[in-house]
Coordinates of C-alpha atoms in Angstrom, one line a residue:
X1 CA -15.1 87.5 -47.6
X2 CA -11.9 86.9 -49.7
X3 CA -9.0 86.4 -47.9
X4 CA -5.4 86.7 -49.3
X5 CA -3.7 85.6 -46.1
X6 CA -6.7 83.1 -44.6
X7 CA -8.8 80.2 -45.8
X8 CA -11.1 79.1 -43.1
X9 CA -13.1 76.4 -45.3
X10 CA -9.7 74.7 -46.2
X11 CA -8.6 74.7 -42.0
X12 CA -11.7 73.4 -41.3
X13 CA -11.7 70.4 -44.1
X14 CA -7.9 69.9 -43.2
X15 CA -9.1 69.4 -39.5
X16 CA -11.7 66.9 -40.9
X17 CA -9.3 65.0 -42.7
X18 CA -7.2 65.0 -40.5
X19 CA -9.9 63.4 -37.5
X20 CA -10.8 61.1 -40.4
X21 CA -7.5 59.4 -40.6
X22 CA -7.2 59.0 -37.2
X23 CA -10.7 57.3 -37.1
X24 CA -9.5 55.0 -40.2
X25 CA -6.0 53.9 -38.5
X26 CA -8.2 53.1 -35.1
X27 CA -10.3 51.5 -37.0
X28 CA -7.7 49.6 -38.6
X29 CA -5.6 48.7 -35.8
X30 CA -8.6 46.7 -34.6
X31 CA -9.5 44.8 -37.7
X32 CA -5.8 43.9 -38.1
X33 CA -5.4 43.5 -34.2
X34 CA -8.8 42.2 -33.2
X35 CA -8.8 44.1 -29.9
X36 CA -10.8 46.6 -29.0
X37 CA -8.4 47.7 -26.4
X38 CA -4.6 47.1 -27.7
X39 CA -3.4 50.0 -25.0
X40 CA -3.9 52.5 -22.5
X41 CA -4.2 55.2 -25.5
X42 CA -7.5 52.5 -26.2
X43 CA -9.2 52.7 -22.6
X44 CA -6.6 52.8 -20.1
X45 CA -8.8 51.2 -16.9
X46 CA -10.0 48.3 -19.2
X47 CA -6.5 47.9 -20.4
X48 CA -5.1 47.6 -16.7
X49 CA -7.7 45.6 -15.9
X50 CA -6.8 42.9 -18.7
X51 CA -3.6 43.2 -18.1
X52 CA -4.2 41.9 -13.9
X53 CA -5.9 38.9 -16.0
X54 CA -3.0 38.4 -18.5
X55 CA -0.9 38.4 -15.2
X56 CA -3.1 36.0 -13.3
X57 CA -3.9 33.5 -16.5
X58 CA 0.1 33.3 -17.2
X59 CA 0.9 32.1 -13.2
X60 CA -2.6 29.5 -13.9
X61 CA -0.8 28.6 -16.5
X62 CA 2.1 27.9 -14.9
X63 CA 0.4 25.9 -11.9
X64 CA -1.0 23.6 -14.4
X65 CA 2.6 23.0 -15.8
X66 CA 3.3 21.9 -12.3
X67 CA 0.6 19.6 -12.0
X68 CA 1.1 18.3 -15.3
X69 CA 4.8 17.4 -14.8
X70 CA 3.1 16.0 -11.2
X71 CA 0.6 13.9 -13.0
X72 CA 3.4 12.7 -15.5
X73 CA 5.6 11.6 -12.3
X74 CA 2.6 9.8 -10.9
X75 CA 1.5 7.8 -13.8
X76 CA 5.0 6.8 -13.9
X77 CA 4.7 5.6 -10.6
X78 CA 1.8 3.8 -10.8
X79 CA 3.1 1.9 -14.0
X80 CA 6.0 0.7 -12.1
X81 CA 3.9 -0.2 -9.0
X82 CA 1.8 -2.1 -11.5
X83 CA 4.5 -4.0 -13.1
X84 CA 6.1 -5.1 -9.2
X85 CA 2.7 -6.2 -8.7
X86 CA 3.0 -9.2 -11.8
X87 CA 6.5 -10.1 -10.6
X88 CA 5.5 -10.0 -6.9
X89 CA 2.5 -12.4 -8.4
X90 CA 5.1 -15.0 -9.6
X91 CA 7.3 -14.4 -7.3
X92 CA 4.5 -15.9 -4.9
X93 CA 4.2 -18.5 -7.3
X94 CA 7.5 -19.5 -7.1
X95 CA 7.8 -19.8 -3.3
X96 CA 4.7 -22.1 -3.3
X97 CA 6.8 -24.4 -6.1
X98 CA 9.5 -23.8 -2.9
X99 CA 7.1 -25.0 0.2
X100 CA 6.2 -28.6 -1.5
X101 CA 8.1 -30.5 0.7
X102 CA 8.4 -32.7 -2.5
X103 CA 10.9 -30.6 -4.0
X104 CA 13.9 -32.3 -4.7
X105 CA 17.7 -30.4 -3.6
X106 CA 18.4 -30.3 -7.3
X107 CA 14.7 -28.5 -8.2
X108 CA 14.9 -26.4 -5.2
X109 CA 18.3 -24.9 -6.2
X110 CA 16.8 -24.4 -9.2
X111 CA 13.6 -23.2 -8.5
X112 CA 16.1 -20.6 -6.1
X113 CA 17.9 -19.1 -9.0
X114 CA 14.6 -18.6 -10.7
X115 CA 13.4 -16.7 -7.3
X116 CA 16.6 -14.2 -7.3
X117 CA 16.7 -13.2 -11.1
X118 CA 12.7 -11.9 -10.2
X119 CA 14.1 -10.6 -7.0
X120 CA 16.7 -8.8 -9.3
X121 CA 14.0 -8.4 -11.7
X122 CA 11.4 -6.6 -9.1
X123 CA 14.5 -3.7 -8.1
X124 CA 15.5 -3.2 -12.1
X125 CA 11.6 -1.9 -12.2
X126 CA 11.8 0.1 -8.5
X127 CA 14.9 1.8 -10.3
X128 CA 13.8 2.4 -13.6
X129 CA 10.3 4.0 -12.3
X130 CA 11.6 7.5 -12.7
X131 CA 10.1 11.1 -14.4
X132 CA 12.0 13.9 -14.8
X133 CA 14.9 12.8 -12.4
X134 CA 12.5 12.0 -9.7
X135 CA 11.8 8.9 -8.3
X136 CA 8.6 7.8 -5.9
X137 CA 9.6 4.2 -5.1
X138 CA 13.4 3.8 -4.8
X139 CA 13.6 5.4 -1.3
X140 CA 15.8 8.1 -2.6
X141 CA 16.1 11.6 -0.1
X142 CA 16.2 11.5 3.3
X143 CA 13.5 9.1 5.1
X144 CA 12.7 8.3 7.8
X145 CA 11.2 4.7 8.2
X146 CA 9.0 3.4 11.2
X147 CA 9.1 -0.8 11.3
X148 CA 7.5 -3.5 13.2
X149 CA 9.1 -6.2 14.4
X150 CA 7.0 -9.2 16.2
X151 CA 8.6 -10.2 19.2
X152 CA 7.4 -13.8 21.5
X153 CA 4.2 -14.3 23.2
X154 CA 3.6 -16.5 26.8
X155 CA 0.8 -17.9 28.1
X156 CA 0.1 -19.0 32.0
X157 CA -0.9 -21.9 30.1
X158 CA -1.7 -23.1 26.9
X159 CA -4.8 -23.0 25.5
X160 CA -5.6 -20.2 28.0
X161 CA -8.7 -20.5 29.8
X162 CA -11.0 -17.6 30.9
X163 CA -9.5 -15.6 33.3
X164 CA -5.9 -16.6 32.5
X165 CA -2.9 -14.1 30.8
X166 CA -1.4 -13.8 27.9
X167 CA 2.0 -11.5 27.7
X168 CA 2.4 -10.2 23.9
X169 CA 4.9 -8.2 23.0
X170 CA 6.8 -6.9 20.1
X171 CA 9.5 -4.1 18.6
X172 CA 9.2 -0.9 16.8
X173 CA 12.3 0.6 15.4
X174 CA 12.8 4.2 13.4
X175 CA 14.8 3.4 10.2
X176 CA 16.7 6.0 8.0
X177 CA 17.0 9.7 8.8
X178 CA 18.9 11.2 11.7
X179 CA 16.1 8.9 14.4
X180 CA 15.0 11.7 16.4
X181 CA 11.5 12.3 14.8
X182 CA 9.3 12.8 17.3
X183 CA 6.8 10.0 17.1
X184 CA 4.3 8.5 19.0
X185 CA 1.7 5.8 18.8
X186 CA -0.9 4.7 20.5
X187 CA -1.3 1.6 21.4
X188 CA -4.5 -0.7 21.3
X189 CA -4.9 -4.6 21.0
X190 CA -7.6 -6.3 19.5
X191 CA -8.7 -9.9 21.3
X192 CA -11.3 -11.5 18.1
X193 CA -11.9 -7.9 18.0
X194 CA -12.3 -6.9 21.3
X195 CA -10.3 -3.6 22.2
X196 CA -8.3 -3.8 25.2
X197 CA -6.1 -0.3 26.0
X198 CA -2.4 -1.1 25.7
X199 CA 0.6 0.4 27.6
X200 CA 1.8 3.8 26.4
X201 CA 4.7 4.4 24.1
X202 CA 7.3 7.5 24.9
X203 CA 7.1 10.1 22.2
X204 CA 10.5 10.3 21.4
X205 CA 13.0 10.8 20.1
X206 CA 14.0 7.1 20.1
X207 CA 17.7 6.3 20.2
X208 CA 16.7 2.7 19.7
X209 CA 14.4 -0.2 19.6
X210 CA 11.4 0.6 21.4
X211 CA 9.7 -2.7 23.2
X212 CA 6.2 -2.9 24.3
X213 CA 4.7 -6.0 26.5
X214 CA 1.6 -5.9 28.3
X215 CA -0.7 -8.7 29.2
X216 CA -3.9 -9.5 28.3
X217 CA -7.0 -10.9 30.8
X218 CA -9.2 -13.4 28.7
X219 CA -13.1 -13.3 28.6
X220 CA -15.1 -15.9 27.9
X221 CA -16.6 -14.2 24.6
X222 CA -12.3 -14.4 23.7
X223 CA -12.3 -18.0 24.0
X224 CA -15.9 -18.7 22.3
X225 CA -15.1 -19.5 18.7
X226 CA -12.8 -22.1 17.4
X227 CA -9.5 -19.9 17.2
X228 CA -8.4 -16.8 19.3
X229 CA -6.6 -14.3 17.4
X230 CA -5.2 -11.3 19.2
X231 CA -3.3 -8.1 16.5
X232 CA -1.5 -5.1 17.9
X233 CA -3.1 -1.8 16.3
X234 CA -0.9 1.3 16.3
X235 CA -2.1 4.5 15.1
X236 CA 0.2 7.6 15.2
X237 CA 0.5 11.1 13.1
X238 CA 4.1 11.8 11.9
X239 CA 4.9 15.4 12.6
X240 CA 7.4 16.2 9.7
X241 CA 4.5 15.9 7.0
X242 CA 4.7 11.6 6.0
X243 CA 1.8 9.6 5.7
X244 CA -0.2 8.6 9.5
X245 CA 0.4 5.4 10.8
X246 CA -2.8 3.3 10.7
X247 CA -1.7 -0.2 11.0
X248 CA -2.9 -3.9 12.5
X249 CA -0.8 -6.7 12.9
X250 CA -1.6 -10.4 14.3
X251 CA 0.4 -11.4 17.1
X252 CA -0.7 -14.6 18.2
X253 CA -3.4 -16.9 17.3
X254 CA -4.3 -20.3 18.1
X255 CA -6.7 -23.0 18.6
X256 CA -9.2 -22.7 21.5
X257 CA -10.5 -26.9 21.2
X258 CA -6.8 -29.1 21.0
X259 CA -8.8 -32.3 19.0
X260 CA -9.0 -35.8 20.6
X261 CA -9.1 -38.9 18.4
X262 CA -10.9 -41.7 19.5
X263 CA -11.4 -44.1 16.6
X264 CA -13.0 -46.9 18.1
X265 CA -14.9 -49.7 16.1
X266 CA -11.1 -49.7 14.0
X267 CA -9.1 -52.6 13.5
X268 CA -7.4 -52.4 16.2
X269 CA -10.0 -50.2 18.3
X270 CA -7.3 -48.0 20.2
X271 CA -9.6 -45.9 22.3
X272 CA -7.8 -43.6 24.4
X273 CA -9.4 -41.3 27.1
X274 CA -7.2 -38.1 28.2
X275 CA -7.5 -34.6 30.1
X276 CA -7.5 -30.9 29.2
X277 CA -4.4 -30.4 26.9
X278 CA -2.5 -27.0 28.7
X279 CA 0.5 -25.7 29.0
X280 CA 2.1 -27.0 32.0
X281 CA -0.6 -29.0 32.5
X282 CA -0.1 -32.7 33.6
X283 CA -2.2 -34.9 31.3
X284 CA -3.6 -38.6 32.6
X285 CA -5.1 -40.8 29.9
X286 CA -5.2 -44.8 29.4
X287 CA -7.1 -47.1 26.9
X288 CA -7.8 -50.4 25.9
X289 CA -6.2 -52.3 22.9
X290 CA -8.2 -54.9 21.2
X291 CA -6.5 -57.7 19.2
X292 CA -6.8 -57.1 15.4
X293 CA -6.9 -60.6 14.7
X294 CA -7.3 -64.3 16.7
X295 CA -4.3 -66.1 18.1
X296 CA -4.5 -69.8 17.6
X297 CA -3.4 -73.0 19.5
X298 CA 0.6 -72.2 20.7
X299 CA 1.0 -69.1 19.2
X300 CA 3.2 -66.5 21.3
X301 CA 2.2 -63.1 20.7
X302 CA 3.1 -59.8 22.6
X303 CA 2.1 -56.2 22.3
X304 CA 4.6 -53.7 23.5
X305 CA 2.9 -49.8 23.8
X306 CA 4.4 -46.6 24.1
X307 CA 3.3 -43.0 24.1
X308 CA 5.1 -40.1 22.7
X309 CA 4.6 -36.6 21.7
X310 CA 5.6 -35.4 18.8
X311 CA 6.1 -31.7 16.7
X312 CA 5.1 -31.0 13.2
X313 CA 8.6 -29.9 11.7
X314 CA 9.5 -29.0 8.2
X315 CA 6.7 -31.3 6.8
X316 CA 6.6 -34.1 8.5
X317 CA 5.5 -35.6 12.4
X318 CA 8.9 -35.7 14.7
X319 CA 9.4 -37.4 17.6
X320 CA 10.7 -35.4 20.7
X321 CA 9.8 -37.4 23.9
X322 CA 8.4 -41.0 24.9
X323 CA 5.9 -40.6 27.2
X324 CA 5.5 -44.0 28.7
X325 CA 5.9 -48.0 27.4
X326 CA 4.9 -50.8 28.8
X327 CA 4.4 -54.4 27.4
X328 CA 0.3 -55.2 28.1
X329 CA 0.7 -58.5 26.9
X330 CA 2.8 -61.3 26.3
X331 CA 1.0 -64.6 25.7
X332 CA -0.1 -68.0 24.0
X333 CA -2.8 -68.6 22.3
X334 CA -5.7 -69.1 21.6
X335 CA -7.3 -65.6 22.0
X336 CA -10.2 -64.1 20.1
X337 CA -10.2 -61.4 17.6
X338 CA -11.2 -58.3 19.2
X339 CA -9.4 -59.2 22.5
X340 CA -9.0 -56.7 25.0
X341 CA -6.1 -55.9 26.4
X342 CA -6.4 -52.6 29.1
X343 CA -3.5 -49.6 28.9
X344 CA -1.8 -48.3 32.3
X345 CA -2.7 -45.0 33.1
X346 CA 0.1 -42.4 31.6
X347 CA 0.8 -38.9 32.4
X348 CA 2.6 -35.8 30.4
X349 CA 3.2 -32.5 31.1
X350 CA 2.2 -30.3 28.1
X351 CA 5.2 -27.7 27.1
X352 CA 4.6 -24.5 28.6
X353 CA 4.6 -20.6 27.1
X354 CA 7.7 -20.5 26.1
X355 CA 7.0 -23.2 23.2
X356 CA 6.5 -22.0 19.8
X357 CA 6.1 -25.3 17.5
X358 CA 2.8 -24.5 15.3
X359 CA 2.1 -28.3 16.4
X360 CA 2.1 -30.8 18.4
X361 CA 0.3 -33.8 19.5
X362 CA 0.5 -37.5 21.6
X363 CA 0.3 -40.7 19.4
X364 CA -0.5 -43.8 21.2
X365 CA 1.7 -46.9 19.0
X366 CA 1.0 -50.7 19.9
X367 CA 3.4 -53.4 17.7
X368 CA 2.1 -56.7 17.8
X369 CA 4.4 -59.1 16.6
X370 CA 3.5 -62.9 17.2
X371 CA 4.7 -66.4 16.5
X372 CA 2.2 -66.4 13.6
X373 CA 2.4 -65.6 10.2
X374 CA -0.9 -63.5 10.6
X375 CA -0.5 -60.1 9.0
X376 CA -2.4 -57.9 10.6
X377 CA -1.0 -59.1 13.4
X378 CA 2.9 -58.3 13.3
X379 CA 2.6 -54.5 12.4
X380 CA 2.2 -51.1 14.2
X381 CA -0.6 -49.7 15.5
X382 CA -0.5 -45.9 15.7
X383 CA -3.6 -44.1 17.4
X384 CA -3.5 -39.8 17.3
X385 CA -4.7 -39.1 21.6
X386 CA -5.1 -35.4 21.6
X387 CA -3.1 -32.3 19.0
X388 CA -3.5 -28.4 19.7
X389 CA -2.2 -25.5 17.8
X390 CA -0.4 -22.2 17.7
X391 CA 1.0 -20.1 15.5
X392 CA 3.9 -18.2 16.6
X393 CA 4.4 -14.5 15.1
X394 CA 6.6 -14.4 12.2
X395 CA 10.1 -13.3 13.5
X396 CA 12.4 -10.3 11.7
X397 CA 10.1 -9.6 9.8
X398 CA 10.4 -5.5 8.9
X399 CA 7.0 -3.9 7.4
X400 CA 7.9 -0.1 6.6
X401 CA 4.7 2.0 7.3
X402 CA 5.7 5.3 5.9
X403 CA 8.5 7.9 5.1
X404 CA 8.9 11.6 5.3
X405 CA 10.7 12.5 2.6
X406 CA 8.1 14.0 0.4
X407 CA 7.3 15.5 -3.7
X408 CA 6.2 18.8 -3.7
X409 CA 4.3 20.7 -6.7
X410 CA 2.1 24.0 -6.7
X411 CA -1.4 23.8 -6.3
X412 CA -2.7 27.4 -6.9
X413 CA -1.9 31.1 -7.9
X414 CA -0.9 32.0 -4.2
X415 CA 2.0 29.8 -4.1
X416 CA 0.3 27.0 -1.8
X417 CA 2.1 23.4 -2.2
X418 CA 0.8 19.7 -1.9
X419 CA 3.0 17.2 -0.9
X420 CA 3.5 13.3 -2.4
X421 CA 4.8 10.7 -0.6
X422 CA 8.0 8.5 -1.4
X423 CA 7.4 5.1 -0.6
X424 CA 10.8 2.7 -0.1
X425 CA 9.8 -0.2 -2.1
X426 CA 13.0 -1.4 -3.1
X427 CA 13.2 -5.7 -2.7
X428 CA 15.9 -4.4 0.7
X429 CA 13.3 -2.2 2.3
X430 CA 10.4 -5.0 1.6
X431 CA 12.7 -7.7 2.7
X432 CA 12.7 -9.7 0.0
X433 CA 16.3 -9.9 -0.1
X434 CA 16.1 -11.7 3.3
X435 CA 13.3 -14.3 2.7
X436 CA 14.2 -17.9 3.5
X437 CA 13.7 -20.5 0.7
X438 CA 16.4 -23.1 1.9
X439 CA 13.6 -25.5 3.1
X440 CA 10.2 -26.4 2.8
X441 CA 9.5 -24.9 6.2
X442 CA 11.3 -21.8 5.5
X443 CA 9.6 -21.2 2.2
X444 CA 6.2 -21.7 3.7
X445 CA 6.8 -18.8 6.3
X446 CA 8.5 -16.6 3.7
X447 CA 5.6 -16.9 1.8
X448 CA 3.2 -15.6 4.4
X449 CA 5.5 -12.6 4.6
X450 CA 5.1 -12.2 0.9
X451 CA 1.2 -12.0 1.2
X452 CA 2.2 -9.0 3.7
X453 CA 4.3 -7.3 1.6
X454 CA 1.4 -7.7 -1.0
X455 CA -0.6 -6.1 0.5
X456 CA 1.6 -3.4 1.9
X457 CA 2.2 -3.2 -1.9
X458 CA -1.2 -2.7 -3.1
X459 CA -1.9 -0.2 -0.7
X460 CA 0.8 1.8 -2.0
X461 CA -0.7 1.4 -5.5
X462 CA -4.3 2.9 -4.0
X463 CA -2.3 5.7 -2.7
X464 CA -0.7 7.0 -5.9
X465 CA -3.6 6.4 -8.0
X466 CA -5.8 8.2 -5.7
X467 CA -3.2 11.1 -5.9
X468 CA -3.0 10.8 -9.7
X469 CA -6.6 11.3 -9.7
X470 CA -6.7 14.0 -7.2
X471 CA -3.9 16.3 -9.7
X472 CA -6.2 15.1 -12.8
X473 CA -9.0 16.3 -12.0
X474 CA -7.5 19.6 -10.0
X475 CA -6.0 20.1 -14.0
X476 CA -9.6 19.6 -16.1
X477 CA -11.1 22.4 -13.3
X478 CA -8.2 24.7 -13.6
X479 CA -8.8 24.4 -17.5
X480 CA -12.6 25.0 -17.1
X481 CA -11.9 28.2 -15.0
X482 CA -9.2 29.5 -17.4
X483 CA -11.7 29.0 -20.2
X484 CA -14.1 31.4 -18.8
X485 CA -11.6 33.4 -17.2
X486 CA -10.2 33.7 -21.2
X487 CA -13.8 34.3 -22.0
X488 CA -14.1 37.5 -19.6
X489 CA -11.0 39.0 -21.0
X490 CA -12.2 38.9 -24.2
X491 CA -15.4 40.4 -23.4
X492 CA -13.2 43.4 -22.3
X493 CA -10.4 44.2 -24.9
X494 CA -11.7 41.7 -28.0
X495 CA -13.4 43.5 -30.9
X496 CA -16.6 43.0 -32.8
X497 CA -14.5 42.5 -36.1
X498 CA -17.9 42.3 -38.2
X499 CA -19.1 45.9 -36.6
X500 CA -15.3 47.2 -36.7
X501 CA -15.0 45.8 -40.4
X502 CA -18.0 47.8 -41.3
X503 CA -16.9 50.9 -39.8
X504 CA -13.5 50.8 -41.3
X505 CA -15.0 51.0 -44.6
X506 CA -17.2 53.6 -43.4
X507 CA -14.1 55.4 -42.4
X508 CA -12.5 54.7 -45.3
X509 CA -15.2 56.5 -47.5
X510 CA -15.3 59.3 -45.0
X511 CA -11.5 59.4 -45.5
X512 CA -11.4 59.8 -49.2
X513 CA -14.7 62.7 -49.3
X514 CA -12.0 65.0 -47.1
X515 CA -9.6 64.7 -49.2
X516 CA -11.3 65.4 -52.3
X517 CA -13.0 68.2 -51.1
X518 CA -9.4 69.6 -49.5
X519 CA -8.4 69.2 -53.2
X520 CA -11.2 71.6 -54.1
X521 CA -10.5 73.8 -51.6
X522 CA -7.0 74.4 -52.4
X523 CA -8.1 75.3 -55.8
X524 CA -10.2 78.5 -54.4
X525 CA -7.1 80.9 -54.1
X526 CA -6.8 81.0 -58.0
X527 CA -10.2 83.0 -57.7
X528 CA -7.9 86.4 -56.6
X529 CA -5.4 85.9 -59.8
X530 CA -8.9 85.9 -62.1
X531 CA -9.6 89.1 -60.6
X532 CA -6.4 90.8 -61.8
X533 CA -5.8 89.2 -65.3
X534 CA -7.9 91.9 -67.3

């Protein structure tokens, strides 16, 4: 039928052009887009669902920002740590130039103003070994410092013997911070390895120095090798968050076998026999002294002997006592070479606990001098009787063990935080300021303090790298998860933009046939007019 008001055929082509541009603008949108799902108009629960990812991939992204900038601080770190390792390294080398007792006032003073500018040197690098305004190793923010300080040590007597005691004590001290972290160690000393339980330790808070003595029963396995060393071992966890104290120290050590010299078969032959060498021990020894050389006809010769005991002191052997002296002879000749002439029995009492010389030892010294113009006759004689050992604790010296001040950076999504720990290693907090390089002595036991802080030092360095490597590799797995997480989102809103290309010229086509056959169907009307023209 022919309408004059309706045109079903052009409503129905108009509907088709119309679903046909609609098809062509989607199609569209995704080859200019290259998503599948650009909205919620697209698929609205795969578009909420990418959007959770988009949510969770931008806060990924924003944990590894915070590792990175962690990783940055931490490399920093361990550069600086590396560079106070060289000058630690000559600064070493200098105070070993410092302990050769052949140093001249001059060369020492200059070899001292060497030794400060690395000093000044070693905190320029602490200072400058900042990222990002932070700053692992200067000791900046509050910390809170536990230190050891070696106190004395006392024997019954000296060696010690199986069975006898040896009091050891020391200090422990909270530096920095407001001193009332609540802290406490356990004790446990170590005899040549041997574990002996030591006395507890309050848990705080300290208000001050905290001092801990016990005393120690020796075993015979103690005493069995040449030297007997004995360390304090504290071990402790530090309840605001620093790093657990796990620390050894020597105390004491010293020499279990005090050496005996008895030449003999010398010229002279000085042989000397002698007791056990203890503190507080009273020592009996005598000896014989043969003539070096013969006396002839009237010659007058005399040999005056005396027996002293001595200390090892800033490099050399110094008198502190004379034992005994007597004249054993005082005669013409002739006598023999090789004639003997018999010591008096002598007796010392060997310095008890309290001393703390690393060494000492008796000397036996005969001076011949006679009426002849014999050489080897008119000198002194000089014969070592018995030396023993100990080495005294280094005193005031501070080791810091750890601070609680800490770096904090975020670890995952959920907010959770790992903590990095600022270690004080500024030339004040490692004591370098303080060492002694005056004398030859001084130098000698500064520079066993310097091994200390070496080590204290390149534990330090383990600690950050091991950190550094922790953060690295947390960042290459977060990458690999936000690869495939990436991966997963576009499986859900990306297009196929080979298929979608395709169809868009499809559409396209599709498109263009509904509008030309619109155009034909508005032309249909024109049929009525051809009805009334004749």
């Amino acid at each position: 039928m022919i309408s004059l008001h309706t045109n079903p055929s052009m409503l129905a082509a108009v509907r088709v052009l119309g679903a046909a541009d609609r098809a062509t603008a989607l199609a569209a949108g995704r080859v200019m887009t290259g998503l599948r799902v650009a909205g919620a108009l697209d698929d609205a629960s795969s578009f909420a669902i990418a959007q959770g990812i988009r949510v969770d991939m931008a806060a990924a992204g924003a944990v590894a920002s915070a590792k990175k900038s962690a990783a940055g601080l931490l490399r920093v770190t361990n550069a600086g740590i590396e560079a106070l390792q060289g000058v630690l390294q000559d600064i070493r080398a200098k105070a070993t130039e410092l302990a050769n007792p052949g140093v001249s006032a001059q060369q020492r003073a200059l070899l001292q103003d060497g030794m400060r500018n690395l000093i000044d040197q070693y905190d320029q690098i602490v200072a400058n070994a900042g990222f990002n305004g932070v700053n692992l190793i200067d000791g900046s923010g509050e910390t809170t410092d536990v230190r050891f300080n070696p106190a004395t040590t006392g024997f019954a007597s000296y060696p010690p013997a199986v069975g006898d005691a040896v009091t050891v004590s020391f200090d422990i001290e909270l530096v920095g911070g407001n001193g009332t972290d609540n802290i406490a160690p356990t004790l446990t000393w170590l005899v040549n390895g041997r574990e002996v339980a030591g006395s507890a330790i309050a848990p705080g808070p300290w208000t001050g120095d905290q001092t801990i003595t016990d005393t120690i029963a020796l075993t015979a396995a103690d005493l069995a090798a040449g030297t007997t060393t004995i360390q304090a071992r504290l071990t402790a966890s530090y309840p605001q968050g620093g790093e657990n104290v796990d620390a050894t120290f020597d105390v004491v050590q010293w020499s279990n076998s005090p050496s005996v010299s008895q030449p003999g078969g010398g010229n002279p032959d000085m042989s000397v026999s002698s007791g056990t060498f203890r503190a507080g021990s009273t020592v009996s020894f005598d000896g014989v002294f043969d003539l070096p050389a013969a006396v002839s006809g009237a010659d007058s010769v005399t040999v005056d002997v005396e027996h002293v005991y001595q200390r090892y002191d800033a490099g050399s052997w110094v008198d502190v006592s004379v034992i005994g002296s007597e004249q054993i002879l005082n005669t013409t000749g002739p006598l023999p070479s090789g004639y003997n002439v018999n010591m008096s029995s002598q007796s010392f009492t060997v310095p008890g606990g309290s001393e703390t010389l690393l060494d000492h030892r008796i000397v036996t010294r005969a001076t011949v001098a006679s009426s002849a113009a014999t050489a080897s006759l008119n000198a002194t004689y000089e014969n070592t009787v018995a030396s023993w050992s100990y080495t005294a604790p280094v005193q005031g010296l501070d080791l810091l063990w750890f601070t609680s001040s800490m770096v904090e950076y975020t670890t995952d999504v959920s907010g959770e935080q790992e903590q990095i720990q600022r270690k004080n290693l500024t030339a004040g907090s490692m004591s370098l300021d303080t060492l002694d390089f005056s004398t030859a002595a001084s130098s000698l036991t500064s520079l066993s303090q310097l091994a200390t802080i070496d080590t204290y030092i390149q534990d330090q360095s383990a600690y950050f790298g091991a950190e550094l490597r922790t953060i690295e590799l947390g960042l290459r797995f977060d990458q690999a998860i936000l690869d495939a997480t990436a991966e997963g989102l576009g499986n859900i809103v990306d297009a196929d933009l080979a298929r979608e290309g395709a169809e868009f010229v499809a559409r396209q086509v599709r498109q263009q046939l509904a509008t030309d056959t619109l155009a034909n169907l508005t032309r249909r009307p024109q049929i009525l007019l051809g009805l009334f023209r004749n």
